[in-house]
CSV table of C-alpha atoms in Angstrom, one decimal:
chain,number,residue,atom,x,y,z
A,1,MET,CA,87.4,60.2,122.6
A,2,GLN,CA,85.3,57.1,122.8
A,3,CYS,CA,88.2,55.3,124.5
A,4,ASN,CA,88.3,58.0,127.2
A,5,LEU,CA,84.6,57.9,127.9
A,6,PHE,CA,84.6,54.1,128.1
A,7,SER,CA,87.5,53.9,130.5
A,8,LEU,CA,85.8,56.5,132.8
A,9,SER,CA,82.6,54.5,132.8
A,10,LEU,CA,84.5,51.4,134.1
A,11,SER,CA,85.8,53.2,137.1
A,12,THR,CA,82.9,51.9,139.1
A,13,PRO,CA,83.1,48.4,140.7
A,14,PHE,CA,83.3,45.7,138.0
A,15,LEU,CA,80.2,43.5,137.4
A,16,LYS,CA,80.6,39.9,138.1
A,17,PRO,CA,79.9,37.6,135.1
A,18,PRO,CA,76.6,35.7,135.3
A,19,ASN,CA,76.8,32.2,136.5
A,20,PRO,CA,74.4,29.9,134.6
A,21,ASN,CA,74.6,27.3,137.4
A,22,PRO,CA,74.3,28.9,140.8
A,23,LYS,CA,74.9,25.7,142.6
A,24,GLY,CA,77.8,24.6,140.5
A,25,PRO,CA,81.4,25.7,140.6
A,26,LYS,CA,82.0,29.3,139.8
A,27,PRO,CA,84.2,30.0,136.7
A,28,LYS,CA,87.7,31.2,137.4
A,29,LEU,CA,89.3,34.1,135.5
A,30,SER,CA,93.0,33.8,135.5
A,31,HIS,CA,93.9,36.7,133.3
A,32,LEU,CA,92.4,39.6,131.3
A,33,SER,CA,92.5,39.2,127.5
A,34,HIS,CA,91.2,41.2,124.6
A,35,SER,CA,89.6,37.9,123.3
A,36,LEU,CA,87.0,37.9,126.1
A,37,SER,CA,83.5,37.8,124.7
A,38,PRO,CA,80.9,40.4,125.5
A,39,THR,CA,78.9,37.7,127.4
A,40,GLN,CA,81.8,37.1,129.8
A,41,LEU,CA,82.1,40.8,130.6
A,42,ASN,CA,78.4,41.5,130.1
A,43,LEU,CA,79.3,44.6,128.0
A,44,ASN,CA,76.2,44.4,125.9
A,45,SER,CA,73.8,44.8,128.8
A,46,THR,CA,76.0,47.3,130.6
A,47,HIS,CA,77.1,49.8,127.9
A,48,GLY,CA,74.6,49.1,125.1
A,49,LEU,CA,77.2,48.6,122.4
A,50,SER,CA,76.8,45.8,119.8
A,51,GLN,CA,79.5,43.2,119.1
A,52,GLN,CA,79.7,44.2,115.5
A,53,SER,CA,79.9,47.9,116.1
A,54,PRO,CA,83.2,49.5,115.1
A,55,VAL,CA,82.9,51.8,118.1
A,56,TYR,CA,82.6,48.7,120.3
A,57,ALA,CA,85.7,47.2,118.7
A,58,PHE,CA,87.7,50.3,119.1
A,59,SER,CA,86.5,50.9,122.7
A,60,SER,CA,87.2,47.3,123.7
A,61,SER,CA,90.7,47.5,122.4
A,62,CYS,CA,91.2,50.8,124.2
A,63,PHE,CA,89.7,49.3,127.3
A,64,TYR,CA,92.2,46.4,127.1
A,65,MET,CA,95.1,48.8,126.9
A,66,ARG,CA,93.7,51.0,129.7
A,67,ALA,CA,92.9,48.1,131.9
A,68,CYS,CA,96.4,46.6,131.6
A,69,GLY,CA,97.9,50.0,132.5
A,70,SER,CA,95.5,51.3,135.1
A,71,PHE,CA,93.6,48.4,136.8
A,72,SER,CA,94.8,45.3,138.7
A,73,VAL,CA,93.1,42.0,139.0
A,74,SER,CA,93.3,40.6,142.5
A,75,ASN,CA,91.6,38.3,144.9
A,76,GLN,CA,91.3,35.4,142.4
A,77,ARG,CA,89.9,33.1,145.1
A,78,ASN,CA,86.7,35.1,145.3
A,79,ASN,CA,86.6,35.3,141.4
A,80,SER,CA,86.1,39.1,141.5
A,81,PHE,CA,87.9,42.1,140.1
A,82,LYS,CA,89.2,44.8,142.5
A,83,VAL,CA,89.1,48.0,140.5
A,84,ARG,CA,91.3,50.8,141.6
A,85,ALA,CA,92.4,54.1,139.9
A,86,ALA,CA,96.1,54.1,139.5
A,87,LEU,CA,96.6,57.8,140.1
A,88,VAL,CA,94.0,58.5,142.9
A,89,PRO,CA,95.3,57.9,146.4
A,90,GLU,CA,93.1,56.1,148.9
A,91,ASN,CA,91.8,57.8,152.1
A,92,THR,CA,92.5,61.3,151.0
A,93,GLY,CA,90.3,62.6,153.8
A,94,ASP,CA,92.4,60.8,156.4
A,95,THR,CA,95.5,62.4,155.1
A,96,VAL,CA,94.1,65.9,155.3
A,97,LYS,CA,92.6,65.7,158.8
A,98,PRO,CA,95.9,65.0,160.7
A,99,SER,CA,97.6,68.0,159.1
A,100,GLY,CA,94.7,70.2,160.2
A,101,VAL,CA,94.9,68.9,163.7
A,102,ILE,CA,98.7,69.3,163.8
A,103,LYS,CA,98.4,72.9,162.6
A,104,THR,CA,95.8,73.6,165.3
A,105,LEU,CA,97.9,72.1,168.0
A,106,ARG,CA,101.0,73.9,166.8
A,107,LEU,CA,99.1,77.2,166.8
A,108,GLY,CA,97.7,76.6,170.3
A,109,PHE,CA,101.2,75.8,171.5
A,110,MET,CA,102.6,79.0,170.0
A,111,PHE,CA,99.8,81.1,171.6
A,112,GLY,CA,100.6,79.5,175.0
A,113,ILE,CA,104.3,80.3,174.5
A,114,TRP,CA,103.4,83.9,173.6
A,115,TYR,CA,101.4,84.3,176.8
A,116,ILE,CA,103.9,82.6,179.1
A,117,LEU,CA,106.8,84.7,177.8
A,118,ASN,CA,104.8,87.8,178.1
A,119,ILE,CA,103.9,87.0,181.7
A,120,TYR,CA,107.5,86.4,182.7
A,121,PHE,CA,108.7,89.4,180.9
A,122,ASN,CA,106.4,91.7,182.9
A,123,ILE,CA,107.3,90.1,186.2
A,124,TYR,CA,111.1,90.2,185.6
A,125,ASN,CA,111.0,93.6,184.0
A,126,LYS,CA,109.0,95.1,187.0
A,127,GLN,CA,111.5,93.5,189.5
A,128,VAL,CA,114.4,95.0,187.6
A,129,LEU,CA,112.9,98.5,187.3
A,130,LYS,CA,112.0,98.5,191.0
A,131,VAL,CA,115.7,98.2,192.1
A,132,TYR,CA,117.3,99.8,189.0
A,133,PRO,CA,115.1,102.8,188.1
A,134,PHE,CA,116.9,103.6,184.8
A,135,PRO,CA,114.3,102.7,182.0
A,136,ALA,CA,116.5,103.9,179.1
A,137,THR,CA,119.4,101.7,180.2
A,138,VAL,CA,117.1,98.8,180.8
A,139,THR,CA,115.4,99.2,177.5
A,140,ALA,CA,118.8,99.5,175.7
A,141,PHE,CA,120.0,96.4,177.4
A,142,GLN,CA,116.9,94.5,176.2
A,143,PHE,CA,117.4,95.7,172.7
A,144,GLY,CA,121.0,94.6,172.9
A,145,PHE,CA,120.1,91.1,174.1
A,146,GLY,CA,117.6,90.9,171.3
A,147,SER,CA,120.2,92.0,168.8
A,148,LEU,CA,122.5,89.2,170.0
A,149,MET,CA,119.7,86.6,169.6
A,150,VAL,CA,119.1,88.0,166.0
A,151,ALA,CA,122.8,87.7,165.2
A,152,LEU,CA,122.9,84.1,166.4
A,153,MET,CA,119.8,83.3,164.4
A,154,TRP,CA,121.3,84.6,161.2
A,155,ALA,CA,124.7,83.1,161.9
A,156,SER,CA,123.3,79.7,162.4
A,157,ASN,CA,121.2,80.0,159.2
A,158,SER,CA,118.1,79.2,161.1
A,159,TYR,CA,116.7,82.2,159.3
A,160,ILE,CA,118.0,83.8,156.2
A,161,ARG,CA,119.6,87.2,156.8
A,162,PRO,CA,118.0,89.9,154.5
A,163,LYS,CA,119.9,92.2,152.3
A,164,ILE,CA,118.8,95.7,153.2
A,165,THR,CA,118.9,98.3,150.4
A,166,PRO,CA,119.2,102.0,151.1
A,167,GLN,CA,115.6,102.4,149.9
A,168,GLN,CA,114.4,99.9,152.5
A,169,LEU,CA,116.5,101.5,155.2
A,170,ALA,CA,114.9,104.9,154.5
A,171,VAL,CA,111.4,103.2,155.1
A,172,ILE,CA,112.5,101.2,158.1
A,173,PHE,CA,114.3,104.0,160.0
A,174,PRO,CA,111.1,106.0,161.1
A,175,LEU,CA,109.5,102.7,162.1
A,176,ALA,CA,112.6,101.9,164.2
A,177,VAL,CA,112.3,105.3,165.9
A,178,ALA,CA,108.7,104.6,166.8
A,179,HIS,CA,109.6,101.1,167.9
A,180,THR,CA,112.3,102.5,170.2
A,181,LEU,CA,110.0,105.1,171.8
A,182,GLY,CA,107.2,102.7,172.3
A,183,ASN,CA,109.3,100.2,174.3
A,184,LEU,CA,111.1,103.0,176.2
A,185,LEU,CA,107.8,104.7,177.2
A,186,THR,CA,106.3,101.3,178.2
A,187,ASN,CA,109.2,100.7,180.6
A,188,ILE,CA,108.9,104.2,182.0
A,189,SER,CA,105.3,103.5,182.8
A,190,LEU,CA,106.0,100.0,184.2
A,191,GLY,CA,108.6,101.6,186.5
A,192,LYS,CA,106.1,104.1,187.9
A,193,VAL,CA,102.8,102.3,188.3
A,194,ALA,CA,101.5,98.7,188.7
A,195,VAL,CA,101.8,96.3,185.8
A,196,SER,CA,98.1,95.8,185.7
A,197,PHE,CA,97.4,99.5,185.4
A,198,THR,CA,99.9,100.0,182.6
A,199,HIS,CA,98.3,97.2,180.6
A,200,THR,CA,94.8,98.6,181.3
A,201,ILE,CA,96.0,101.9,179.8
A,202,LYS,CA,97.5,100.1,176.8
A,203,ALA,CA,94.0,98.7,176.1
A,204,MET,CA,93.5,102.2,174.5
A,205,GLU,CA,95.5,101.1,171.4
A,206,PRO,CA,92.4,100.6,169.2
A,207,PHE,CA,91.4,104.2,169.9
A,208,PHE,CA,94.7,105.5,168.5
A,209,THR,CA,94.6,103.1,165.6
A,210,VAL,CA,91.2,104.4,164.5
A,211,VAL,CA,92.2,108.0,164.8
A,212,LEU,CA,95.5,107.7,163.0
A,213,SER,CA,94.1,105.5,160.3
A,214,ALA,CA,91.4,108.1,159.6
A,215,LEU,CA,93.9,111.0,159.6
A,216,PHE,CA,96.7,109.4,157.5
A,217,LEU,CA,95.1,106.5,155.6
A,218,ALA,CA,91.7,108.0,155.0
A,219,GLU,CA,90.0,105.0,156.5
A,220,ARG,CA,86.5,105.7,157.6
A,221,PRO,CA,85.6,103.6,160.6
A,222,THR,CA,82.2,101.8,160.7
A,223,LEU,CA,79.6,102.6,163.3
A,224,TRP,CA,80.3,99.3,165.0
A,225,VAL,CA,84.0,100.1,165.4
A,226,VAL,CA,83.3,103.6,166.8
A,227,SER,CA,80.7,102.1,169.2
A,228,SER,CA,83.3,99.6,170.5
A,229,LEU,CA,85.6,102.5,171.5
A,230,VAL,CA,83.1,103.8,174.0
A,231,PRO,CA,83.6,101.0,176.6
A,232,ILE,CA,87.4,101.2,176.0
A,233,VAL,CA,87.6,104.9,176.8
A,234,GLY,CA,85.1,104.7,179.6
A,235,GLY,CA,86.8,101.6,181.2
A,236,VAL,CA,90.3,103.2,181.1
A,237,ALA,CA,88.9,106.4,182.6
A,238,LEU,CA,87.2,104.5,185.4
A,239,ALA,CA,90.3,102.4,186.1
A,240,SER,CA,92.5,105.5,186.2
A,241,PHE,CA,90.3,107.3,188.7
A,242,THR,CA,90.3,104.4,191.1
A,243,GLU,CA,93.9,103.2,190.6
A,244,ALA,CA,95.8,103.1,193.9
A,245,SER,CA,99.2,103.4,192.2
A,246,PHE,CA,98.1,106.2,189.9
A,247,ASN,CA,101.0,108.4,188.8
A,248,TRP,CA,100.9,111.0,186.0
A,249,THR,CA,104.3,110.0,184.6
A,250,GLY,CA,103.2,106.4,184.4
A,251,PHE,CA,99.8,107.4,182.9
A,252,TYR,CA,101.2,109.7,180.2
A,253,SER,CA,104.0,107.3,179.4
A,254,ALA,CA,101.6,104.4,178.7
A,255,MET,CA,99.4,106.7,176.6
A,256,ALA,CA,102.4,107.9,174.6
A,257,SER,CA,103.5,104.4,174.0
A,258,ASN,CA,100.1,103.6,172.6
A,259,LEU,CA,100.5,106.6,170.2
A,260,THR,CA,104.0,105.6,169.1
A,261,ASN,CA,103.2,101.9,168.7
A,262,GLN,CA,100.1,102.6,166.6
A,263,SER,CA,101.9,105.2,164.6
A,264,ARG,CA,104.4,102.6,163.7
A,265,ASN,CA,101.7,100.2,162.6
A,266,VAL,CA,99.8,102.7,160.6
A,267,PHE,CA,102.9,104.1,158.8
A,268,SER,CA,104.1,100.6,158.1
A,269,LYS,CA,100.9,100.2,156.1
A,270,LYS,CA,101.4,103.5,154.3
A,271,LEU,CA,105.1,103.0,153.6
A,272,MET,CA,104.9,99.6,152.0
A,273,PHE,CA,107.8,98.0,150.2
A,274,LYS,CA,107.7,96.9,146.6
A,275,LYS,CA,106.8,93.3,146.3
A,276,GLU,CA,110.3,92.2,145.2
A,277,GLU,CA,111.8,94.2,148.1
A,278,SER,CA,109.5,93.2,150.9
A,279,LEU,CA,110.6,91.8,154.2
A,280,ASP,CA,108.8,89.2,156.2
A,281,ASN,CA,107.7,89.9,159.7
A,282,ILE,CA,110.5,88.1,161.5
A,283,ASN,CA,113.3,89.9,159.6
A,284,LEU,CA,111.5,93.2,159.8
A,285,PHE,CA,111.3,92.9,163.6
A,286,SER,CA,114.9,91.7,163.8
A,287,VAL,CA,116.1,94.8,161.8
A,288,LEU,CA,114.0,97.1,164.0
A,289,THR,CA,115.5,95.6,167.1
A,290,ILE,CA,119.1,96.2,165.9
A,291,ILE,CA,118.4,99.8,164.8
A,292,SER,CA,116.6,100.5,168.1
A,293,PHE,CA,119.6,99.3,170.1
A,294,ILE,CA,122.0,101.5,168.1
A,295,LEU,CA,119.7,104.5,168.6
A,296,LEU,CA,119.1,104.1,172.3
A,297,VAL,CA,122.5,103.3,173.6
A,298,PRO,CA,123.9,106.8,173.3
A,299,VAL,CA,120.7,108.3,174.6
A,300,ALA,CA,120.8,106.0,177.7
A,301,ILE,CA,124.4,106.9,178.4
A,302,PHE,CA,123.7,110.6,178.0
A,303,LEU,CA,120.6,110.6,180.2
A,304,GLU,CA,121.5,108.1,182.9
A,305,GLY,CA,125.2,107.2,182.5
A,306,ALA,CA,126.4,109.6,185.1
A,307,LYS,CA,124.1,108.1,187.7
A,308,TYR,CA,125.3,104.5,187.4
A,309,PRO,CA,128.4,104.5,189.7
A,310,THR,CA,126.7,106.5,192.5
A,311,TYR,CA,123.6,104.5,192.5
A,312,LEU,CA,125.2,101.1,192.4
A,313,GLN,CA,127.7,102.0,195.1
A,314,SER,CA,125.0,103.3,197.5
A,315,ASN,CA,122.6,100.5,196.9
A,316,ALA,CA,125.3,97.8,197.1
A,317,ASN,CA,125.9,98.9,200.7
A,318,GLN,CA,122.2,98.4,201.4
A,319,GLY,CA,122.1,94.8,200.1
A,320,LEU,CA,121.6,95.2,196.4
A,321,ASN,CA,122.4,91.9,194.7
A,322,VAL,CA,124.1,92.9,191.4
A,323,ARG,CA,124.4,89.3,190.2
A,324,GLU,CA,120.7,88.7,190.7
A,325,LEU,CA,119.9,92.0,189.0
A,326,CYS,CA,121.9,91.0,185.9
A,327,VAL,CA,120.3,87.5,185.8
A,328,ARG,CA,116.8,89.0,185.9
A,329,SER,CA,117.7,91.6,183.3
A,330,ILE,CA,118.9,88.8,181.0
A,331,LEU,CA,115.7,86.8,181.5
A,332,ALA,CA,113.6,89.9,180.9
A,333,GLY,CA,115.5,90.6,177.6
A,334,PHE,CA,115.1,87.0,176.5
A,335,CYS,CA,111.4,86.9,177.3
A,336,LEU,CA,110.8,90.3,175.5
A,337,HIS,CA,112.5,89.3,172.3
A,338,GLY,CA,111.0,85.8,172.5
A,339,TYR,CA,107.4,86.8,172.9
A,340,GLN,CA,107.6,89.5,170.2
A,341,GLN,CA,109.2,87.1,167.8
A,342,VAL,CA,106.5,84.4,168.5
A,343,SER,CA,103.9,87.1,168.1
A,344,TYR,CA,105.2,87.9,164.6
A,345,MET,CA,105.3,84.2,163.8
A,346,ILE,CA,101.7,83.8,164.8
A,347,LEU,CA,100.8,86.8,162.6
A,348,ASP,CA,102.2,84.9,159.7
A,349,MET,CA,99.8,82.0,160.4
A,350,VAL,CA,96.6,83.8,161.2
A,351,SER,CA,94.6,86.9,160.1
A,352,PRO,CA,95.3,90.3,161.7
A,353,ILE,CA,91.8,90.1,163.3
A,354,THR,CA,92.5,86.7,164.9
A,355,HIS,CA,95.9,88.0,166.1
A,356,ALA,CA,94.1,91.1,167.7
A,357,VAL,CA,91.7,88.8,169.5
A,358,GLY,CA,94.7,86.8,170.8
A,359,ASN,CA,96.4,90.0,171.9
A,360,CYS,CA,93.3,91.0,173.8
A,361,VAL,CA,93.3,87.6,175.6
A,362,LYS,CA,97.0,88.0,176.3
A,363,ARG,CA,96.4,91.4,178.0
A,364,VAL,CA,93.8,89.8,180.3
A,365,VAL,CA,96.2,87.0,181.2
A,366,VAL,CA,99.0,89.5,182.0
A,367,ILE,CA,96.8,91.7,184.1
A,368,VAL,CA,95.4,88.8,186.2
A,369,SER,CA,98.8,87.1,186.6
A,370,SER,CA,100.5,90.4,187.7
A,371,ILE,CA,97.8,91.1,190.2
A,372,ILE,CA,98.2,87.7,191.7
A,373,PHE,CA,102.1,87.7,191.7
A,374,PHE,CA,102.6,91.2,193.0
A,375,GLN,CA,99.5,91.1,195.2
A,376,THR,CA,98.2,94.4,193.8
A,377,ARG,CA,95.4,96.0,195.7
A,378,VAL,CA,92.4,96.3,193.3
A,379,SER,CA,89.1,97.9,194.2
A,380,PRO,CA,85.8,96.7,192.8
A,381,MET,CA,85.4,99.9,190.7
A,382,ASN,CA,89.0,99.5,189.4
A,383,SER,CA,88.2,95.9,188.4
A,384,LEU,CA,85.0,97.0,186.7
A,385,GLY,CA,86.9,99.7,184.7
A,386,THR,CA,89.6,97.2,183.6
A,387,ALA,CA,87.0,94.6,182.6
A,388,LEU,CA,85.0,97.2,180.7
A,389,ALA,CA,88.1,98.3,178.8
A,390,LEU,CA,89.1,94.8,177.9
A,391,ALA,CA,85.5,93.9,176.8
A,392,GLY,CA,85.7,97.0,174.5
A,393,VAL,CA,88.9,95.7,173.0
A,394,PHE,CA,87.3,92.4,172.3
A,395,LEU,CA,84.2,94.1,170.7
A,396,TYR,CA,86.6,96.2,168.6
A,397,SER,CA,88.3,93.1,167.2
A,398,ARG,CA,84.9,91.6,166.4
A,399,ALA,CA,83.6,94.8,164.9
A,400,LYS,CA,86.6,94.9,162.5
A,401,ARG,CA,85.3,91.6,161.0
A,402,ILE,CA,82.1,93.3,159.9
A,403,LYS,CA,82.7,94.7,156.4
A,404,PRO,CA,80.6,97.8,155.3
A,405,LYS,CA,78.0,97.1,152.7
A,406,PRO,CA,79.0,98.4,149.3
A,407,LYS,CA,77.1,101.5,148.2
A,408,ALA,CA,74.6,101.0,145.4
A,409,ALA,CA,75.5,102.5,142.1
């Protein structure tokens, strides 16, 4: 015990031995030996141990063993000891800071990719739906392209393919149905109204989250959360009344997509897997994509299959470029699967609240970029309604950070 205490006390810089002749030559120490006297190491004045003390004898021998194993003698020209702990790395702060900077840069890069892919998806998807007004077929094609990307990801071992049990499949299936309906209804809305208006309506997602969580999860919202819903509802209502491209089909489809998407999110919390059976976000999204493709293909053929030949033939005579349509459909499918997968990767790195704030910023970026690209006519009142709704979404994400005070017993 004394040995340990003594070795810890010598972890400070070593004291130089006193020089009786300051002007004379300084004594040189070539090696460390247990025969060094207390005067040479100045142990009496430093540690208050007498030369005859058995504790001192025991401690000095332990110090010799410890010094030979843990300390090094260097810089003999300056006649000083350089003491360094053997197991403590130098500049630990310098090694932590770069990793934090790299993580921040990586996260910022992923947010940028998320936004860029989302912008291009909305542009390509709108262009495809303008000339090919079959939203079920377009959505099924996008799910099919995403399924192909998932298969390549698993085949290349870039991500481990999960083993789905029947119990997991029973939980995933209703989520896949909601996932399918949410994407289909969004495409129906995008085909009927402007991209900016669809995303303004989709700003109502927090409203459905609060209502569904209260009904099925018994989560009571705080006053701040409820207050943040007021500008969301008011902003969407104002934007709807002043929207030049307003269409009831597009409006109801976007609202219904909010309901289905938030139902999926709420029930995914309620129907949680056991810890040993849980899926990570990437694999869960991949499985949902494949199941959605299988579900939607027969529906698309049944609803729209008979219209394909007639439509393609009539529009080909009017200058429809089928090759360009296929290229843009592939690009839209790639961007859709890419931005959703990046979104789940970001969710693994940050908290859900931070992800919600990023999603709010993403919606602003998509609305502004679509207005500029498609040159959508926007009135001042419409702009005010959109801004009000998006400000409400931001306030909602901030209000979710405020935890209710525990009730006093």
